[in-house]
Amino acid sequence: MSRSWLALGLSLVFLPWLGAQQGAVCHERVPHIANSTNGEVSWSLREVCCKGYEGTPGGCRPRCNPRCLHAQCTAPQQCTCDLGYETPSEQEFSNAGCQPKCHACRNGDCISPGRCRCWPGYVKSRKSLSCQPAPHLLQPAEQCELRCRSTRWQKYFSWSHLLSGRTPNTVPTCRQNQTEPCLQLDRCVCSSLSQRLICQDTAEKQPQQYVCSDPMDQTVENHPGLQTEGS
Ligand SMILES: *[C@@H]1O[C@H](CO)[C@@H](O)[C@H](O)[C@H]1NC(C)=O
Ligand SMILES: *[C@@H]1O[C@H](CO)[C@@H](O)[C@H](O)[C@H]1NC(C)=O
């Protein structure tokens, strides 16, 4: 192999020049053939975006994948929530983005900053910003079980689109000798409007909602008319 071919081969390999990293902009050593007769190589520096950054018309910007939701990508793989939004406490949402913040939204979903929508079966309380059970709309947990083919339940998230394709784990109801975690039905009520189980785990501040993983009547869960908003 001639020396010029060797130089050409070298020129295809861009060696990152470590140590010259300046924020988002890095430098790469690029070889050039200085003399085609003897294959002598000279090097020049080229500005490139550092690892974790991407080129935009304005310069190198940090890259977040998946994209930040209601947040700015402030460093590679790091989202900083917009005003009025916060990182969800649910572990299941890690990396998924930010959700709106409400001061008090017990038994409800915070659907935008400061705006709490009561779960089906709950109504806005006059005294607090939270939602109170509407007793005639809540039934014993067994009523929900009757509508469920399996004994497994899925945690329901109003922000389930944040899960980006991941299927939430299912939890069985507690039977004799059932290993944890399982749903203690005596800590749950059934929402007659949504057929969701609403269960209060002593460890959790906010009750959790569960949907049947194999409902008898598939239409119940998808009926938007059953979602009532507290006022
Ligand atoms: C290129 O290399 C050849 C052989 O070593 C040498 O004779 C010539 O002077 C060099 N040319 C330049 C421009 O350096
Ligand atoms: C539950 O566990 C106990 C003790 O290990 C055992 O005697 C009993 O048969 C088990 N019951 C069922 C339904 O598996």
mmCIF file of C-alpha atoms and ligand atoms in Angstrom:
data_model
loop_
_atom_site.group_PDB
_atom_site.id
_atom_site.type_symbol
_atom_site.label_atom_id
_atom_site.label_comp_id
_atom_site.label_asym_id
_atom_site.label_seq_id
_atom_site.Cartn_x
_atom_site.Cartn_y
_atom_site.Cartn_z
ATOM 1 C CA MET A 1 0.000 0.000 0.000
ATOM 2 C CA SER A 2 1.432 3.402 -0.990
ATOM 3 C CA ARG A 3 1.894 6.072 1.615
ATOM 4 C CA SER A 4 -0.753 8.289 0.029
ATOM 5 C CA TRP A 5 -3.317 5.528 0.422
ATOM 6 C CA LEU A 6 -2.330 5.221 4.029
ATOM 7 C CA ALA A 7 -2.831 8.958 4.468
ATOM 8 C CA LEU A 8 -6.210 8.768 2.758
ATOM 9 C CA GLY A 9 -7.207 5.947 5.102
ATOM 10 C CA LEU A 10 -6.126 8.043 8.046
ATOM 11 C CA SER A 11 -8.099 11.034 6.837
ATOM 12 C CA LEU A 12 -11.328 8.998 7.042
ATOM 13 C CA VAL A 13 -10.823 8.492 10.766
ATOM 14 C CA PHE A 14 -11.669 11.628 12.683
ATOM 15 C CA LEU A 15 -9.977 11.523 16.025
ATOM 16 C CA PRO A 16 -11.810 13.553 18.660
ATOM 17 C CA TRP A 17 -9.421 15.878 20.344
ATOM 18 C CA LEU A 18 -10.157 15.492 24.012
ATOM 19 C CA GLY A 19 -9.339 18.270 26.416
ATOM 20 C CA ALA A 20 -10.565 21.097 24.222
ATOM 21 C CA GLN A 21 -14.164 20.625 25.331
ATOM 22 C CA GLN A 22 -15.788 24.004 25.831
ATOM 23 C CA GLY A 23 -19.404 23.553 26.942
ATOM 24 C CA ALA A 24 -21.424 22.258 24.037
ATOM 25 C CA VAL A 25 -18.718 22.802 21.409
ATOM 26 C CA CYS A 26 -15.897 20.307 21.033
ATOM 27 C CA HIS A 27 -12.990 20.134 18.612
ATOM 28 C CA GLU A 28 -12.041 17.302 16.360
ATOM 29 C CA ARG A 29 -8.624 16.743 14.788
ATOM 30 C CA VAL A 30 -9.022 16.348 11.053
ATOM 31 C CA PRO A 31 -6.072 15.012 9.030
ATOM 32 C CA HIS A 32 -5.185 16.503 5.649
ATOM 33 C CA ILE A 33 -2.679 15.205 3.127
ATOM 34 C CA ALA A 34 -0.042 17.955 3.033
ATOM 35 C CA ASN A 35 2.165 16.301 0.394
ATOM 36 C CA SER A 36 0.747 13.755 -1.983
ATOM 37 C CA THR A 37 4.228 12.610 -3.030
ATOM 38 C CA ASN A 38 5.355 11.447 0.395
ATOM 39 C CA GLY A 39 1.966 11.199 2.051
ATOM 40 C CA GLU A 40 2.794 13.712 4.775
ATOM 41 C CA VAL A 41 -0.236 14.498 6.913
ATOM 42 C CA SER A 42 -1.054 17.763 8.642
ATOM 43 C CA TRP A 43 -3.845 18.230 11.146
ATOM 44 C CA SER A 44 -6.450 20.922 11.601
ATOM 45 C CA LEU A 45 -9.128 21.461 14.245
ATOM 46 C CA ARG A 46 -12.806 21.447 13.429
ATOM 47 C CA GLU A 47 -15.639 22.588 15.702
ATOM 48 C CA VAL A 48 -18.298 19.942 16.322
ATOM 49 C CA CYS A 49 -21.080 19.509 18.867
ATOM 50 C CA CYS A 50 -19.952 17.512 21.906
ATOM 51 C CA LYS A 51 -21.455 14.144 22.781
ATOM 52 C CA GLY A 52 -25.023 14.653 23.994
ATOM 53 C CA TYR A 53 -25.455 17.876 21.996
ATOM 54 C CA GLU A 54 -26.886 18.465 18.561
ATOM 55 C CA GLY A 55 -26.354 21.130 15.955
ATOM 56 C CA THR A 56 -29.086 23.716 15.483
ATOM 57 C CA PRO A 57 -29.031 27.011 13.548
ATOM 58 C CA GLY A 58 -28.281 28.745 16.855
ATOM 59 C CA GLY A 59 -25.365 26.482 17.789
ATOM 60 C CA CYS A 60 -25.040 23.277 19.760
ATOM 61 C CA ARG A 61 -27.990 22.445 21.998
ATOM 62 C CA PRO A 62 -28.255 19.662 24.593
ATOM 63 C CA ARG A 63 -30.166 16.648 23.382
ATOM 64 C CA CYS A 64 -32.859 14.858 25.420
ATOM 65 C CA ASN A 65 -34.302 11.588 24.214
ATOM 66 C CA PRO A 66 -37.200 11.058 24.773
ATOM 67 C CA ARG A 67 -37.993 14.737 24.289
ATOM 68 C CA CYS A 68 -38.838 16.803 27.355
ATOM 69 C CA LEU A 69 -42.536 17.251 27.914
ATOM 70 C CA HIS A 70 -43.581 20.585 29.471
ATOM 71 C CA ALA A 71 -39.905 21.185 30.108
ATOM 72 C CA GLN A 72 -36.705 22.504 28.583
ATOM 73 C CA CYS A 73 -33.783 20.292 27.747
ATOM 74 C CA THR A 74 -31.120 22.059 29.799
ATOM 75 C CA ALA A 75 -28.328 19.464 29.660
ATOM 76 C CA PRO A 76 -27.941 16.146 27.868
ATOM 77 C CA GLN A 77 -30.766 13.863 29.049
ATOM 78 C CA GLN A 78 -31.857 16.420 31.642
ATOM 79 C CA CYS A 79 -35.241 18.147 31.510
ATOM 80 C CA THR A 80 -35.987 21.213 33.628
ATOM 81 C CA CYS A 81 -39.717 21.601 34.166
ATOM 82 C CA ASP A 82 -41.568 24.660 32.864
ATOM 83 C CA LEU A 83 -43.161 27.010 35.388
ATOM 84 C CA GLY A 84 -46.211 25.324 36.935
ATOM 85 C CA TYR A 85 -44.960 21.828 36.140
ATOM 86 C CA GLU A 86 -43.048 19.328 38.230
ATOM 87 C CA THR A 87 -41.396 15.966 37.916
ATOM 88 C CA PRO A 88 -43.989 13.320 38.727
ATOM 89 C CA SER A 89 -43.382 11.504 41.956
ATOM 90 C CA GLU A 90 -44.406 8.222 40.370
ATOM 91 C CA GLN A 91 -41.311 6.188 39.734
ATOM 92 C CA GLU A 92 -42.948 4.859 36.596
ATOM 93 C CA PHE A 93 -42.580 8.272 35.000
ATOM 94 C CA SER A 94 -38.837 8.667 35.453
ATOM 95 C CA ASN A 95 -37.353 10.465 32.438
ATOM 96 C CA ALA A 96 -40.769 10.944 30.921
ATOM 97 C CA GLY A 97 -41.126 14.656 31.532
ATOM 98 C CA CYS A 98 -43.047 16.985 33.761
ATOM 99 C CA GLN A 99 -46.685 17.098 34.737
ATOM 100 C CA PRO A 100 -48.741 20.081 35.882
ATOM 101 C CA LYS A 101 -48.607 21.088 39.514
ATOM 102 C CA CYS A 102 -51.679 21.638 41.717
ATOM 103 C CA HIS A 103 -51.536 22.713 45.331
ATOM 104 C CA ALA A 104 -54.153 20.202 46.402
ATOM 105 C CA CYS A 105 -55.729 17.632 44.148
ATOM 106 C CA ARG A 106 -56.556 14.651 46.307
ATOM 107 C CA ASN A 107 -58.860 12.167 44.548
ATOM 108 C CA GLY A 108 -58.354 14.031 41.307
ATOM 109 C CA ASP A 109 -56.001 14.563 38.378
ATOM 110 C CA CYS A 110 -54.064 17.767 37.996
ATOM 111 C CA ILE A 111 -54.754 18.380 34.311
ATOM 112 C CA SER A 112 -53.005 21.751 33.924
ATOM 113 C CA PRO A 113 -51.212 24.028 36.381
ATOM 114 C CA GLY A 114 -53.596 24.732 39.275
ATOM 115 C CA ARG A 115 -56.503 22.894 37.633
ATOM 116 C CA CYS A 116 -57.750 19.760 39.374
ATOM 117 C CA ARG A 117 -60.256 17.416 37.743
ATOM 118 C CA CYS A 118 -62.033 15.115 40.164
ATOM 119 C CA TRP A 119 -62.004 11.397 39.493
ATOM 120 C CA PRO A 120 -65.338 9.852 38.549
ATOM 121 C CA GLY A 121 -67.223 9.321 41.792
ATOM 122 C CA TYR A 122 -65.725 12.417 43.438
ATOM 123 C CA VAL A 123 -66.877 16.023 43.581
ATOM 124 C CA LYS A 124 -65.116 19.272 44.386
ATOM 125 C CA SER A 125 -65.192 20.047 48.044
ATOM 126 C CA ARG A 126 -66.329 23.501 49.062
ATOM 127 C CA LYS A 127 -63.880 23.707 51.943
ATOM 128 C CA SER A 128 -60.699 22.622 50.175
ATOM 129 C CA LEU A 129 -59.410 22.483 46.635
ATOM 130 C CA SER A 130 -59.483 18.692 46.744
ATOM 131 C CA CYS A 131 -62.206 16.269 45.734
ATOM 132 C CA GLN A 132 -64.516 14.492 48.161
ATOM 133 C CA PRO A 133 -66.194 11.145 47.578
ATOM 134 C CA ALA A 134 -69.762 11.371 46.352
ATOM 135 C CA PRO A 135 -70.969 8.382 48.376
ATOM 136 C CA HIS A 136 -73.778 7.368 46.046
ATOM 137 C CA LEU A 137 -71.255 7.080 43.188
ATOM 138 C CA LEU A 138 -68.860 4.851 45.091
ATOM 139 C CA GLN A 139 -69.622 1.218 45.723
ATOM 140 C CA PRO A 140 -67.917 -1.700 47.453
ATOM 141 C CA ALA A 141 -64.800 -2.892 45.614
ATOM 142 C CA GLU A 142 -66.529 -6.167 44.761
ATOM 143 C CA GLN A 143 -68.764 -4.272 42.301
ATOM 144 C CA CYS A 144 -65.712 -3.535 40.177
ATOM 145 C CA GLU A 145 -64.525 -7.130 40.457
ATOM 146 C CA LEU A 146 -67.807 -8.305 38.933
ATOM 147 C CA ARG A 147 -66.958 -6.354 35.779
ATOM 148 C CA CYS A 148 -63.482 -7.846 35.529
ATOM 149 C CA ARG A 149 -62.667 -11.128 33.809
ATOM 150 C CA SER A 150 -59.247 -11.470 35.407
ATOM 151 C CA THR A 151 -58.205 -10.769 38.982
ATOM 152 C CA ARG A 152 -55.382 -8.521 37.789
ATOM 153 C CA TRP A 153 -55.506 -4.739 37.833
ATOM 154 C CA GLN A 154 -53.456 -2.054 36.148
ATOM 155 C CA LYS A 155 -52.488 1.185 37.790
ATOM 156 C CA TYR A 156 -54.337 3.971 36.029
ATOM 157 C CA PHE A 157 -52.505 7.175 35.148
ATOM 158 C CA SER A 158 -54.195 10.240 33.749
ATOM 159 C CA TRP A 159 -50.794 10.957 32.179
ATOM 160 C CA SER A 160 -50.420 7.474 30.759
ATOM 161 C CA HIS A 161 -49.231 8.912 27.425
ATOM 162 C CA LEU A 162 -46.030 9.768 29.268
ATOM 163 C CA LEU A 163 -45.297 6.096 29.614
ATOM 164 C CA SER A 164 -44.266 6.146 25.931
ATOM 165 C CA GLY A 165 -45.190 2.641 24.945
ATOM 166 C CA ARG A 166 -44.306 0.948 28.200
ATOM 167 C CA THR A 167 -47.059 -1.215 29.639
ATOM 168 C CA PRO A 168 -47.665 -0.648 33.320
ATOM 169 C CA ASN A 169 -47.317 -3.674 35.558
ATOM 170 C CA THR A 170 -50.473 -5.431 36.637
ATOM 171 C CA VAL A 171 -51.225 -6.196 40.268
ATOM 172 C CA PRO A 172 -53.381 -9.111 41.460
ATOM 173 C CA THR A 173 -55.992 -8.758 44.157
ATOM 174 C CA CYS A 174 -54.877 -10.279 47.456
ATOM 175 C CA ARG A 175 -55.997 -13.877 47.903
ATOM 176 C CA GLN A 176 -55.037 -16.355 50.535
ATOM 177 C CA ASN A 177 -51.221 -16.671 50.638
ATOM 178 C CA GLN A 178 -50.890 -14.171 47.800
ATOM 179 C CA THR A 179 -47.417 -12.627 47.790
ATOM 180 C CA GLU A 180 -47.192 -8.826 47.798
ATOM 181 C CA PRO A 181 -47.648 -6.519 46.060
ATOM 182 C CA CYS A 182 -51.340 -7.164 45.778
ATOM 183 C CA LEU A 183 -54.501 -5.088 46.112
ATOM 184 C CA GLN A 184 -56.281 -5.332 49.459
ATOM 185 C CA LEU A 185 -59.870 -4.988 48.343
ATOM 186 C CA ASP A 186 -60.978 -3.794 51.774
ATOM 187 C CA ARG A 187 -58.901 -0.657 51.138
ATOM 188 C CA CYS A 188 -60.609 -0.036 47.803
ATOM 189 C CA VAL A 189 -63.893 1.359 46.550
ATOM 190 C CA CYS A 190 -65.436 0.973 43.116
ATOM 191 C CA SER A 191 -66.313 4.033 41.092
ATOM 192 C CA SER A 192 -69.727 3.285 39.631
ATOM 193 C CA LEU A 193 -69.048 5.780 36.816
ATOM 194 C CA SER A 194 -65.691 4.572 35.583
ATOM 195 C CA GLN A 195 -65.545 1.038 37.016
ATOM 196 C CA ARG A 196 -62.127 1.912 38.390
ATOM 197 C CA LEU A 197 -60.920 0.591 41.703
ATOM 198 C CA ILE A 198 -59.767 3.404 43.935
ATOM 199 C CA CYS A 199 -57.442 2.057 46.590
ATOM 200 C CA GLN A 200 -55.748 3.729 49.519
ATOM 201 C CA ASP A 201 -52.422 2.186 50.380
ATOM 202 C CA THR A 202 -51.275 3.312 53.806
ATOM 203 C CA ALA A 203 -47.859 4.172 52.345
ATOM 204 C CA GLU A 204 -49.270 6.463 49.631
ATOM 205 C CA LYS A 205 -50.567 9.973 50.261
ATOM 206 C CA GLN A 206 -52.891 9.952 47.278
ATOM 207 C CA PRO A 207 -55.274 7.023 46.640
ATOM 208 C CA GLN A 208 -54.443 5.140 43.455
ATOM 209 C CA GLN A 209 -56.763 4.183 40.648
ATOM 210 C CA TYR A 210 -56.708 0.784 38.984
ATOM 211 C CA VAL A 211 -58.402 -0.451 35.838
ATOM 212 C CA CYS A 212 -59.220 -4.068 35.147
ATOM 213 C CA SER A 213 -56.622 -5.651 32.868
ATOM 214 C CA ASP A 214 -59.353 -7.670 31.146
ATOM 215 C CA PRO A 215 -62.732 -5.954 31.561
ATOM 216 C CA MET A 216 -65.989 -7.726 30.702
ATOM 217 C CA ASP A 217 -67.342 -4.578 29.109
ATOM 218 C CA GLN A 218 -64.638 -2.886 27.034
ATOM 219 C CA THR A 219 -66.800 0.154 26.324
ATOM 220 C CA VAL A 220 -66.836 1.424 29.894
ATOM 221 C CA GLU A 221 -63.247 2.567 30.017
ATOM 222 C CA ASN A 222 -63.339 4.404 26.693
ATOM 223 C CA HIS A 223 -66.521 6.349 27.264
ATOM 224 C CA PRO A 224 -65.489 10.010 27.487
ATOM 225 C CA GLY A 225 -68.967 11.056 28.593
ATOM 226 C CA LEU A 226 -68.376 9.365 31.911
ATOM 227 C CA GLN A 227 -65.507 11.674 32.809
ATOM 228 C CA THR A 228 -66.981 14.369 34.960
ATOM 229 C CA GLU A 229 -65.042 17.450 35.804
ATOM 230 C CA GLY A 230 -65.439 19.000 39.229
ATOM 231 C CA SER A 231 -66.334 22.650 39.241
HETATM 232 C C1 LIG B 1 6.779 16.455 -1.028
HETATM 233 O O1 LIG B 1 7.607 15.343 -0.762
HETATM 234 C C2 LIG B 1 8.613 15.146 -1.681
HETATM 235 C C3 LIG B 1 9.354 13.833 -1.354
HETATM 236 O O2 LIG B 1 9.709 13.755 0.001
HETATM 237 C C4 LIG B 1 9.561 16.347 -1.653
HETATM 238 O O3 LIG B 1 10.562 16.194 -2.607
HETATM 239 C C5 LIG B 1 8.786 17.626 -1.933
HETATM 240 O O4 LIG B 1 9.622 18.744 -1.775
HETATM 241 C C6 LIG B 1 7.600 17.735 -0.968
HETATM 242 N N1 LIG B 1 6.783 18.868 -1.338
HETATM 243 C C7 LIG B 1 6.430 19.839 -0.481
HETATM 244 C C8 LIG B 1 5.569 20.908 -1.042
HETATM 245 O O5 LIG B 1 6.828 19.837 0.707
HETATM 246 C C1 LIG B 2 -51.380 -21.071 52.827
HETATM 247 O O1 LIG B 2 -50.201 -21.319 53.564
HETATM 248 C C2 LIG B 2 -50.400 -22.216 54.651
HETATM 249 C C3 LIG B 2 -49.103 -22.276 55.453
HETATM 250 O O2 LIG B 2 -47.969 -22.222 54.603
HETATM 251 C C4 LIG B 2 -50.835 -23.586 54.152
HETATM 252 O O3 LIG B 2 -51.034 -24.489 55.206
HETATM 253 C C5 LIG B 2 -52.123 -23.422 53.341
HETATM 254 O O4 LIG B 2 -52.493 -24.647 52.753
HETATM 255 C C6 LIG B 2 -51.961 -22.370 52.252
HETATM 256 N N1 LIG B 2 -53.245 -22.106 51.632
HETATM 257 C C7 LIG B 2 -53.424 -22.054 50.319
HETATM 258 C C8 LIG B 2 -54.810 -21.781 49.839
HETATM 259 O O5 LIG B 2 -52.509 -22.214 49.506
#
